[in-house]
mmCIF file with all atom_site columns, C-alpha atoms in Angstrom:
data_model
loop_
_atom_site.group_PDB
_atom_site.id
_atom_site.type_symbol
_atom_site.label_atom_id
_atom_site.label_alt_id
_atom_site.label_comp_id
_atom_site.label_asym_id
_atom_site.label_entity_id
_atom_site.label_seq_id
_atom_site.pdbx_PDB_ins_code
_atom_site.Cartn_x
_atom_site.Cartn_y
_atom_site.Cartn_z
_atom_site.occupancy
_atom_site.B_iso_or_equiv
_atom_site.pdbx_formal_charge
_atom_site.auth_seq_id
_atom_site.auth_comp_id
_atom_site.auth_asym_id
_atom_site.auth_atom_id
_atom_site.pdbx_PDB_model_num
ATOM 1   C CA . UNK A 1 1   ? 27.657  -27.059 2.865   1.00 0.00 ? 671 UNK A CA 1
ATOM 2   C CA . UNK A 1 2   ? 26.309  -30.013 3.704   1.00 0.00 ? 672 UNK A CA 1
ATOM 3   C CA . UNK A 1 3   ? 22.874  -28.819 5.431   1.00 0.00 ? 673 UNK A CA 1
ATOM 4   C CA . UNK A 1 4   ? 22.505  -27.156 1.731   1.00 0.00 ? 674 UNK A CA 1
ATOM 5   C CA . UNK A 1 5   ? 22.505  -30.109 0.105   1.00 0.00 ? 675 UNK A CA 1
ATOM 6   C CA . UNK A 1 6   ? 20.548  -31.471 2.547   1.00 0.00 ? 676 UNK A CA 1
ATOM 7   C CA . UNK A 1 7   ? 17.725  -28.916 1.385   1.00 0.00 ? 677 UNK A CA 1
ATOM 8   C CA . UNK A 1 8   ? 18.091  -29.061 -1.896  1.00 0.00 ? 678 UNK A CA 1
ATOM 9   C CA . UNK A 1 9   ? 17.359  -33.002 -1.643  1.00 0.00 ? 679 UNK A CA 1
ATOM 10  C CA . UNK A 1 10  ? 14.233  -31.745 0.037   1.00 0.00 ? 680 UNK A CA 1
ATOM 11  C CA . UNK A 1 11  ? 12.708  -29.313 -1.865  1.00 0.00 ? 681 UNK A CA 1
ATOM 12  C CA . UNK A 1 12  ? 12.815  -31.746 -4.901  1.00 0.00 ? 682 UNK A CA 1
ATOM 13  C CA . UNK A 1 13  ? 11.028  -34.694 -2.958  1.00 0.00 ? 683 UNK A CA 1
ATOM 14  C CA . UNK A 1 14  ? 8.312   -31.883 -2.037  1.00 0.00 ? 684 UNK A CA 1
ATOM 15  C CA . UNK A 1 15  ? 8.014   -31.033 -5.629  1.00 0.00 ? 685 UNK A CA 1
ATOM 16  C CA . UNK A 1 16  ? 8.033   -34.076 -7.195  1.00 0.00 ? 686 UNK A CA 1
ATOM 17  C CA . UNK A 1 17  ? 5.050   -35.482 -4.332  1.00 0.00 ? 687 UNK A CA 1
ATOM 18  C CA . UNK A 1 18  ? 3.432   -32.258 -5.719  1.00 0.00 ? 688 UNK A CA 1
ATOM 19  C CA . UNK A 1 19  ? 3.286   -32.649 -9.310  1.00 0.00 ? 689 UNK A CA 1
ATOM 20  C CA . UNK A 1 20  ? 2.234   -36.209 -8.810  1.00 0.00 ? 690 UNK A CA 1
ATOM 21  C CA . UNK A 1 21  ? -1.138  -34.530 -6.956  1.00 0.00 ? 691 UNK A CA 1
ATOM 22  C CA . UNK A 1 22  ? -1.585  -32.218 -9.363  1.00 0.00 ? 692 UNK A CA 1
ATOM 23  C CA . UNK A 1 23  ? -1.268  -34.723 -12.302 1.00 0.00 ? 693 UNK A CA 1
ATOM 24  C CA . UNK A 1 24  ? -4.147  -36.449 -10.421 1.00 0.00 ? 694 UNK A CA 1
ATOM 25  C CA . UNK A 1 25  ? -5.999  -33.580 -10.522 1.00 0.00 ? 695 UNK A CA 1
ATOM 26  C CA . UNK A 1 26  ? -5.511  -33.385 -13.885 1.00 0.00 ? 696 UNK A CA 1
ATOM 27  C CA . UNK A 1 27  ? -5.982  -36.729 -15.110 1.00 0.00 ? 697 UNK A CA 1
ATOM 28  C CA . UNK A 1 28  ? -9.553  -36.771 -12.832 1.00 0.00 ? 698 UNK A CA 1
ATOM 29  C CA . UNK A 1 29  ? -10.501 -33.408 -14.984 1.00 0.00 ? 699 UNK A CA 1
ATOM 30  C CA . UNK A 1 30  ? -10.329 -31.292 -11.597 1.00 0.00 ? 700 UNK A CA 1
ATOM 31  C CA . UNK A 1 31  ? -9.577  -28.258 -13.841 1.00 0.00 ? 701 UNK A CA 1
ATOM 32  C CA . UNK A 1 32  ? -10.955 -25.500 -10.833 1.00 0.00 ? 702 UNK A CA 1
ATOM 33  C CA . UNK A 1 33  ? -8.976  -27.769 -8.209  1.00 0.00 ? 703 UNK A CA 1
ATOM 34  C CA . UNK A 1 34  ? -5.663  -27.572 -10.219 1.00 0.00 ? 704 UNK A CA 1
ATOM 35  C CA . UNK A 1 35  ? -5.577  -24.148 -10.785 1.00 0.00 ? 705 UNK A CA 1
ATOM 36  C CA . UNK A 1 36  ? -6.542  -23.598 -7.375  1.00 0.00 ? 706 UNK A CA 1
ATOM 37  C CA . UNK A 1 37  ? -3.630  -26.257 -6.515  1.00 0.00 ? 707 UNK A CA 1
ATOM 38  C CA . UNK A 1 38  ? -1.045  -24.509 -8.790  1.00 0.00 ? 708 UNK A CA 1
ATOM 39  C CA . UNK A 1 39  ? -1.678  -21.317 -6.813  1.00 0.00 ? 709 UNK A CA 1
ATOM 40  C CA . UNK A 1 40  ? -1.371  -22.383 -3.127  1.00 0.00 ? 710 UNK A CA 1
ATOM 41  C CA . UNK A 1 41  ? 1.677   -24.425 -4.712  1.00 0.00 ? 711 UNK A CA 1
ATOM 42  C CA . UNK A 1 42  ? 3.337   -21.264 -6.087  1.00 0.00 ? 712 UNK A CA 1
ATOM 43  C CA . UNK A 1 43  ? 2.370   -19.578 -2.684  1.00 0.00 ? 713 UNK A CA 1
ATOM 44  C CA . UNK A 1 44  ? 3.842   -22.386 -0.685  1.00 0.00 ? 714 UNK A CA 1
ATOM 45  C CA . UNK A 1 45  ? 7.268   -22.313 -2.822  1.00 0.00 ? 715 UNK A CA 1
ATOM 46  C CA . UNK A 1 46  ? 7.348   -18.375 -2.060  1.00 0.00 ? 716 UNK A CA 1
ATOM 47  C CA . UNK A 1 47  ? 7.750   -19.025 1.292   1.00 0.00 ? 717 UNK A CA 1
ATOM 48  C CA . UNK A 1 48  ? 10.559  -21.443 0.729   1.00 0.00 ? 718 UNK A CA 1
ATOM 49  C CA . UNK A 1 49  ? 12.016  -19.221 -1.363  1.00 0.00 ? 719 UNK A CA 1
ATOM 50  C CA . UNK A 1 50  ? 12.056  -16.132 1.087   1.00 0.00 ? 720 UNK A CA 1
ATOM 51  C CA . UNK A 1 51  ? 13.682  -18.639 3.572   1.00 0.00 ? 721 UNK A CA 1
ATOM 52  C CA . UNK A 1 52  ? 16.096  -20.782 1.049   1.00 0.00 ? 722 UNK A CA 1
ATOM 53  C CA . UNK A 1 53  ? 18.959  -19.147 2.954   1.00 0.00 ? 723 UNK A CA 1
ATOM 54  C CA . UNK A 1 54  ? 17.950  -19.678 6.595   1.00 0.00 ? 724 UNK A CA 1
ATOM 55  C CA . UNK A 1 55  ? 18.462  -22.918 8.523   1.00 0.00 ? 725 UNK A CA 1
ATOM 56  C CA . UNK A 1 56  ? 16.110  -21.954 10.955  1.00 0.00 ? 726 UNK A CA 1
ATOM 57  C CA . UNK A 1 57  ? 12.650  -20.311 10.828  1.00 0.00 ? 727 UNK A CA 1
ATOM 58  C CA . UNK A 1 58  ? 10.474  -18.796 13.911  1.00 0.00 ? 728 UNK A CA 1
ATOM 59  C CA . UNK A 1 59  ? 7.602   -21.904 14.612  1.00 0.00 ? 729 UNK A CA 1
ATOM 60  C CA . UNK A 1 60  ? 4.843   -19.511 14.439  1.00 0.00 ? 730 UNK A CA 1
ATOM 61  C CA . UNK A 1 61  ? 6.096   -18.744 10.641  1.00 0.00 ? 731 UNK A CA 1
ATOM 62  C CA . UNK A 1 62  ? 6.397   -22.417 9.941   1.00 0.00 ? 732 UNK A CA 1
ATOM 63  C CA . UNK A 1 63  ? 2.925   -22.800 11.632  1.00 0.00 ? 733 UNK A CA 1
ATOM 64  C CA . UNK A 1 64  ? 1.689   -20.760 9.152   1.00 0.00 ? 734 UNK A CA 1
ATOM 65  C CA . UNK A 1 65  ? 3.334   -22.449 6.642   1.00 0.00 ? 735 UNK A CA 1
ATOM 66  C CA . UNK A 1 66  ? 1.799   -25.463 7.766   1.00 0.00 ? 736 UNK A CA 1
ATOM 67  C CA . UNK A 1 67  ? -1.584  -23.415 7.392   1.00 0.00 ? 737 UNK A CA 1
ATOM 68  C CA . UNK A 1 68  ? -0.935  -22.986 3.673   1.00 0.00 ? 738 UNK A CA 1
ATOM 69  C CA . UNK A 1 69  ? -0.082  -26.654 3.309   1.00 0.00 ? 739 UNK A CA 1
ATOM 70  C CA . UNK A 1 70  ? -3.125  -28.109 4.894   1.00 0.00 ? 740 UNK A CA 1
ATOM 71  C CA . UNK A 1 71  ? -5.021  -26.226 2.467   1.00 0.00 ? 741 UNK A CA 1
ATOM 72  C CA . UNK A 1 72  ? -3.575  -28.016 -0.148  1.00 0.00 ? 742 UNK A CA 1
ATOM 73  C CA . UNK A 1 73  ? -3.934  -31.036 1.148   1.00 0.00 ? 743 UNK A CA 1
ATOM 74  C CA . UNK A 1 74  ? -7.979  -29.924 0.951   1.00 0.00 ? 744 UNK A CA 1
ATOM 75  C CA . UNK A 1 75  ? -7.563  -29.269 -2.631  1.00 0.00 ? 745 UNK A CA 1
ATOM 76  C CA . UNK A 1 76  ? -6.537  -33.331 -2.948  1.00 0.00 ? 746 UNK A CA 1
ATOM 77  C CA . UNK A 1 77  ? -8.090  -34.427 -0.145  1.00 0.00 ? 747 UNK A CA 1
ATOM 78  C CA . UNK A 1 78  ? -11.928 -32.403 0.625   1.00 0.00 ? 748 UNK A CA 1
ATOM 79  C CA . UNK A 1 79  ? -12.576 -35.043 3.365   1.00 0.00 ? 749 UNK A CA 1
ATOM 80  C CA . UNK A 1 80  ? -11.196 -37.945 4.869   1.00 0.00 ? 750 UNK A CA 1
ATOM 81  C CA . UNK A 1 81  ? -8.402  -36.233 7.418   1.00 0.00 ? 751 UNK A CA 1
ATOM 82  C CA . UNK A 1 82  ? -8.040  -33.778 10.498  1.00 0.00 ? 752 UNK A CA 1
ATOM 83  C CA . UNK A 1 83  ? -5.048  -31.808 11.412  1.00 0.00 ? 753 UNK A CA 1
ATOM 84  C CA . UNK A 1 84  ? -4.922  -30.945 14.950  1.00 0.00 ? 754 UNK A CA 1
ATOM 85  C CA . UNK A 1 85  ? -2.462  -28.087 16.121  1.00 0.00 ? 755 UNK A CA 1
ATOM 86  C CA . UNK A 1 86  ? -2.408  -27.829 19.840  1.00 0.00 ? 756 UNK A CA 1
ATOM 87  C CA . UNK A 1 87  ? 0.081   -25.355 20.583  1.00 0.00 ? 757 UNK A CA 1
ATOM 88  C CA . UNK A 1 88  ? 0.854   -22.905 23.776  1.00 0.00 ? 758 UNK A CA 1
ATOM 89  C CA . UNK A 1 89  ? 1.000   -19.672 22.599  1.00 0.00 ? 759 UNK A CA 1
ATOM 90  C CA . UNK A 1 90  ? 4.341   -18.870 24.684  1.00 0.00 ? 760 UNK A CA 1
ATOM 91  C CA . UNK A 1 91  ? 6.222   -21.510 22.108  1.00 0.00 ? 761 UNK A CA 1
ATOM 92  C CA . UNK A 1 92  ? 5.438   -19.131 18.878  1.00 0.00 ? 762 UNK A CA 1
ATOM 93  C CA . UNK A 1 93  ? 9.117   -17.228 19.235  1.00 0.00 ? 763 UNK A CA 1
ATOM 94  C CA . UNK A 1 94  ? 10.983  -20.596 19.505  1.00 0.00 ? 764 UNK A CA 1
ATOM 95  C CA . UNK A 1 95  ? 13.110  -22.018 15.981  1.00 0.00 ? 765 UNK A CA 1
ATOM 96  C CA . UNK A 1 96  ? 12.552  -25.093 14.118  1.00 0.00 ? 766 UNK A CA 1
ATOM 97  C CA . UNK A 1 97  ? 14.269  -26.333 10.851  1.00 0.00 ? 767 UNK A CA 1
ATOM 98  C CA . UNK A 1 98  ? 12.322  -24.784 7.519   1.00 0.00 ? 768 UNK A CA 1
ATOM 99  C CA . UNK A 1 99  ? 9.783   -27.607 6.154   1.00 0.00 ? 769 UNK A CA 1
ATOM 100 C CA . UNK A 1 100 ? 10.875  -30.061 9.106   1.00 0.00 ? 770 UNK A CA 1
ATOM 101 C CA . UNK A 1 101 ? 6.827   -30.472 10.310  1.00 0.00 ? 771 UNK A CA 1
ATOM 102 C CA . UNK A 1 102 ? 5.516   -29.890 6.723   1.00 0.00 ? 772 UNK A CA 1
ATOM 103 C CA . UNK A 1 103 ? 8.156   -33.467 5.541   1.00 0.00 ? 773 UNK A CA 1
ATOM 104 C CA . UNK A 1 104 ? 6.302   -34.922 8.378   1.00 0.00 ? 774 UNK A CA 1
ATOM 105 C CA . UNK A 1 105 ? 2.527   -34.509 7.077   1.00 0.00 ? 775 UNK A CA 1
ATOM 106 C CA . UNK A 1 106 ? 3.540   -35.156 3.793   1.00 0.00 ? 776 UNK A CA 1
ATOM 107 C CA . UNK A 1 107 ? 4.943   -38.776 5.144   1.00 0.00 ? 777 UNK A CA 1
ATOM 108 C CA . UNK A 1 108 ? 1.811   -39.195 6.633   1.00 0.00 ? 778 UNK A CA 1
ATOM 109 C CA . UNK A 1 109 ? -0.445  -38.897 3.354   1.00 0.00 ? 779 UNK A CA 1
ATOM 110 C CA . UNK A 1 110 ? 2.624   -40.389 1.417   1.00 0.00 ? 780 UNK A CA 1
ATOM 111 C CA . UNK A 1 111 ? 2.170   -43.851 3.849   1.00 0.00 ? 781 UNK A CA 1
ATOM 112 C CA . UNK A 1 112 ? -1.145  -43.538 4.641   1.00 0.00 ? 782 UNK A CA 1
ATOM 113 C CA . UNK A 1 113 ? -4.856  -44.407 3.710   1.00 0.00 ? 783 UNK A CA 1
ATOM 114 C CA . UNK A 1 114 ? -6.709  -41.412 3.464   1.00 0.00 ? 784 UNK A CA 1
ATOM 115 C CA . UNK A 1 115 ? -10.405 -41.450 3.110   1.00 0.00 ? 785 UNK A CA 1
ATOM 116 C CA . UNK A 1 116 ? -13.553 -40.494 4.735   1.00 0.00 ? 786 UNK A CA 1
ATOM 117 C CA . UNK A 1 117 ? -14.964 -43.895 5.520   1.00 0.00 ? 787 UNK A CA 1
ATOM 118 C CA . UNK A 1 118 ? -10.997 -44.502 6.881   1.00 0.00 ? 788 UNK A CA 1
ATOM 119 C CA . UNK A 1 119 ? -9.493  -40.778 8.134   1.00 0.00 ? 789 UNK A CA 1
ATOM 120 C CA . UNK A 1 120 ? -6.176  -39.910 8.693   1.00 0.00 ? 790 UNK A CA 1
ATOM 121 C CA . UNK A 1 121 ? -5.788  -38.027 11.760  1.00 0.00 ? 791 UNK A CA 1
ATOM 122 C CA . UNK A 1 122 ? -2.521  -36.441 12.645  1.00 0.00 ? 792 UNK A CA 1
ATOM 123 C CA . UNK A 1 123 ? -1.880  -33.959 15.957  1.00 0.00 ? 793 UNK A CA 1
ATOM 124 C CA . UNK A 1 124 ? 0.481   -31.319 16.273  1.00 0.00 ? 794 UNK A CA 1
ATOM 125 C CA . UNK A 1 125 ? 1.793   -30.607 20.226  1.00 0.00 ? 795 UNK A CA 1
ATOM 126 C CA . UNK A 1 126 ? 4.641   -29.701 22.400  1.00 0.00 ? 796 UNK A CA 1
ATOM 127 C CA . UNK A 1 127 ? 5.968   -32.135 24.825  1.00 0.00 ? 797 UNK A CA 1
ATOM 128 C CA . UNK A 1 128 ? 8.853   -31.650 26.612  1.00 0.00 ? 798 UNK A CA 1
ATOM 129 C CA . UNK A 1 129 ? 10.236  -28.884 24.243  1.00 0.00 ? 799 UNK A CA 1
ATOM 130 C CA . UNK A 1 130 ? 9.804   -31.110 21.565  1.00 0.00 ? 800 UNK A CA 1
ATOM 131 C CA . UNK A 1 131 ? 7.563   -30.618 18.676  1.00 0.00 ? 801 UNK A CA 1
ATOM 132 C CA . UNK A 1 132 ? 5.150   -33.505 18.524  1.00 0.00 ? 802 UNK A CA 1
ATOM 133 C CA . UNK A 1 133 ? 3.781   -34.766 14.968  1.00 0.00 ? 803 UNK A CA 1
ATOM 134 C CA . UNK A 1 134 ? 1.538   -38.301 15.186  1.00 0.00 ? 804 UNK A CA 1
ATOM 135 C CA . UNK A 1 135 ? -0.470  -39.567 13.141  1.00 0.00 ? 805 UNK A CA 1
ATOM 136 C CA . UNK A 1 136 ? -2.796  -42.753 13.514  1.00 0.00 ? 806 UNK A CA 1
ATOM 137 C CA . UNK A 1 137 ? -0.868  -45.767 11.131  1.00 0.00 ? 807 UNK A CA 1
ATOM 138 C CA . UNK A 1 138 ? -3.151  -47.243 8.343   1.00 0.00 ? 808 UNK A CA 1
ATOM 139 C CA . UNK A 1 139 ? -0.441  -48.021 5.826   1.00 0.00 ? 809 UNK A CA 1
ATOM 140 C CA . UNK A 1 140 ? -1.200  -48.089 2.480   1.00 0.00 ? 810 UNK A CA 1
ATOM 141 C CA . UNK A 1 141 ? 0.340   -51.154 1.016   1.00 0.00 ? 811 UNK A CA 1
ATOM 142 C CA . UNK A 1 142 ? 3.228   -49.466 -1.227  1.00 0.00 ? 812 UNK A CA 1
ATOM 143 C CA . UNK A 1 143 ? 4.516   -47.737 2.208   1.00 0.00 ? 813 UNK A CA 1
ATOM 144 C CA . UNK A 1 144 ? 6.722   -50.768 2.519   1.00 0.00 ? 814 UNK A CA 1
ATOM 145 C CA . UNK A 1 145 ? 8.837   -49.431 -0.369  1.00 0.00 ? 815 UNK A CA 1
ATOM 146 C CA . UNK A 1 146 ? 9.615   -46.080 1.604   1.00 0.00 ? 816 UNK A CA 1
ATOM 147 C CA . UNK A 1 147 ? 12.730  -44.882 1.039   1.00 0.00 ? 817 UNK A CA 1
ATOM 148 C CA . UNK A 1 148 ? 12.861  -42.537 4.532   1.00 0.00 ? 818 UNK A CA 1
ATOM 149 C CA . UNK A 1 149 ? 14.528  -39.880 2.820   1.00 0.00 ? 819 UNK A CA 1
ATOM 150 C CA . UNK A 1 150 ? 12.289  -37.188 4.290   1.00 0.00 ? 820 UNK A CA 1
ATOM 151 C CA . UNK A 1 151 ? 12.972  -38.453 7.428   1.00 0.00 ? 821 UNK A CA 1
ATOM 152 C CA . UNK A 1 152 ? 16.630  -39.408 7.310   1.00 0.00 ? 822 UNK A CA 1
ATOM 153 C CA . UNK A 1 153 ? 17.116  -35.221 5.731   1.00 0.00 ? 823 UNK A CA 1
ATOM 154 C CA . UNK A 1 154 ? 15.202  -34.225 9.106   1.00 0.00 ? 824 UNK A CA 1
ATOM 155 C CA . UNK A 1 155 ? 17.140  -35.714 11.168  1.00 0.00 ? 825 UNK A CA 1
ATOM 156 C CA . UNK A 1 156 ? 20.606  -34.708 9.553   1.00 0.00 ? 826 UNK A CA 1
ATOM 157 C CA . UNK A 1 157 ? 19.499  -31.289 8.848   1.00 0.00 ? 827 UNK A CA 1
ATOM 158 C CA . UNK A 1 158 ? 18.726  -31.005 12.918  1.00 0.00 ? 828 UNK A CA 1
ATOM 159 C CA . UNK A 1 159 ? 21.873  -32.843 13.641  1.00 0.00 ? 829 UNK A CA 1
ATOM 160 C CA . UNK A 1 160 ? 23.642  -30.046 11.655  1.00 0.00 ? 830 UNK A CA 1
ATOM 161 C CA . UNK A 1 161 ? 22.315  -27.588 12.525  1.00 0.00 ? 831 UNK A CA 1
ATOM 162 C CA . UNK A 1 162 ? 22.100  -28.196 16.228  1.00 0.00 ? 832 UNK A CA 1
ATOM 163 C CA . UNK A 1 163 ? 24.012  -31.207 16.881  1.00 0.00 ? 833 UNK A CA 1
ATOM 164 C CA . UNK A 1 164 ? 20.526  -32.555 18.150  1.00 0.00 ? 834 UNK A CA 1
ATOM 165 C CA . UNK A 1 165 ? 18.569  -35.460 16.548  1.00 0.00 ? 835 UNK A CA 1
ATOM 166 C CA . UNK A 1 166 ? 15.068  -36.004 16.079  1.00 0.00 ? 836 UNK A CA 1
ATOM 167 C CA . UNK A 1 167 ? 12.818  -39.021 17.998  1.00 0.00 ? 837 UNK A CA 1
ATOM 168 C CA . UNK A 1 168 ? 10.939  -41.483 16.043  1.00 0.00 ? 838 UNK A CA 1
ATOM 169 C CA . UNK A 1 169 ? 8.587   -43.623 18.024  1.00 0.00 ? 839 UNK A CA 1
ATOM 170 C CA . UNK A 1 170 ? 6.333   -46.718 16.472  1.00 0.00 ? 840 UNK A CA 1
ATOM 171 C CA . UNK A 1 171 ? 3.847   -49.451 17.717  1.00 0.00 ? 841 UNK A CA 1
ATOM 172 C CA . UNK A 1 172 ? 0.868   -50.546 15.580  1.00 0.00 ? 842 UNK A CA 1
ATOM 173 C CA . UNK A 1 173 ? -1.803  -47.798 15.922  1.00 0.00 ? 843 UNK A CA 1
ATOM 174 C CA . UNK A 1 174 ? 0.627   -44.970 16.323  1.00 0.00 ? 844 UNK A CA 1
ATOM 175 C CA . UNK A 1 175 ? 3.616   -42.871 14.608  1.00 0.00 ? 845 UNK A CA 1
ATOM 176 C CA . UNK A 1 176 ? 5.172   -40.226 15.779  1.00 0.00 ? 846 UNK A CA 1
ATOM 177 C CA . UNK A 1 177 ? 8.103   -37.497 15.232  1.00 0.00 ? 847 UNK A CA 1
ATOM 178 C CA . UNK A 1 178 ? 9.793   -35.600 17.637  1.00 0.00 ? 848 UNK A CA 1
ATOM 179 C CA . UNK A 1 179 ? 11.472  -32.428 16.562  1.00 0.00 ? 849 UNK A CA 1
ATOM 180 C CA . UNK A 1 180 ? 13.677  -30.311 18.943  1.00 0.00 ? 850 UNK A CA 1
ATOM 181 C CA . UNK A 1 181 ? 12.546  -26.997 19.767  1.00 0.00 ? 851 UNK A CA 1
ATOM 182 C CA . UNK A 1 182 ? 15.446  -24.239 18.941  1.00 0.00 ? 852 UNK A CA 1
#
């Protein structure tokens, strides 16, 4: 019960930090870009549909997921980030919580300046069977009113599920995220 309501808190959040893009779109009179957003959105919630009942998803699914997502991100954003995945092919059949590494970009373009001149550049590894999201810190100046839901629903939904909490590591260049590996 409560790892549903856990989800449902996130799947609003992801909406809501969706409609603002698109309103963006909208207001800049990116008509092509917000159709084309509106369909990878509708894509993106199919997914999390087809999963709504499942606390845990294969990484190589989420992976893809995260594919979907990055793409977008380049609806919003045409330049001005990189998204490296660096993953072993032999990790692909392990679990992760649904969305868990998708919360994490979003955080990182939610905090974050993110412009050519001034890219955001966030890696995706393993390390220590642990998956590892960082991203370079270049906080935008409203980050200080973060609430750290997204966060705070990681780490209970991973605590719920497998009574194992996530890693959160700062200094001034760096933050990082590290989810267990199921």
């Amino acid at each position: 019960f409560q790892y549903n309501i856990l989800k449902q808190q996130v799947n609003p959040h992801f909406l809501f930090n969706s409609l603002n893009i698109l309103n963006g779109l909208i207001e800049e009179e990116k008509n092509e870009e917000a159709c084309e957003y509106v369909r990878k959105l509708a894509s993106l919630y199919r997914y999390m549909l087809q999963n709504e009942n499942e606390h845990l998803v294969r990484f190589s699914e989420e992976l893809e997921f995260i594919d979907q997502y990055i793409d977008l991100l380049k609806v919003r954003f045409p330049y001005g980030f990189t998204i490296d995945i660096n993953i072993e092919q032999h990790y692909l059949g392990k679990f992760v919580v649904q969305c868990s590494i998708q919360t994490l970009i979003e955080n990182a373009f939610k905090h974050n300046i993110v412009r050519a001149e001034q890219p955001l550049h966030i890696t995706i590894t393993i390390d220590d069977d642990y998956i590892c999201v960082r991203n370079n810190l270049q906080l935008k100046s409203s980050s200080s009113d973060s609430t750290k839901v997204g966060l705070q629903n990681i780490s209970k939904q991973y605590t719920a599920t497998i009574g194992k909490d996530i890693i959160i590591n700062r200094n001034d260049k760096l933050f990082e995220v590290k989810l267990p590996l199921i």
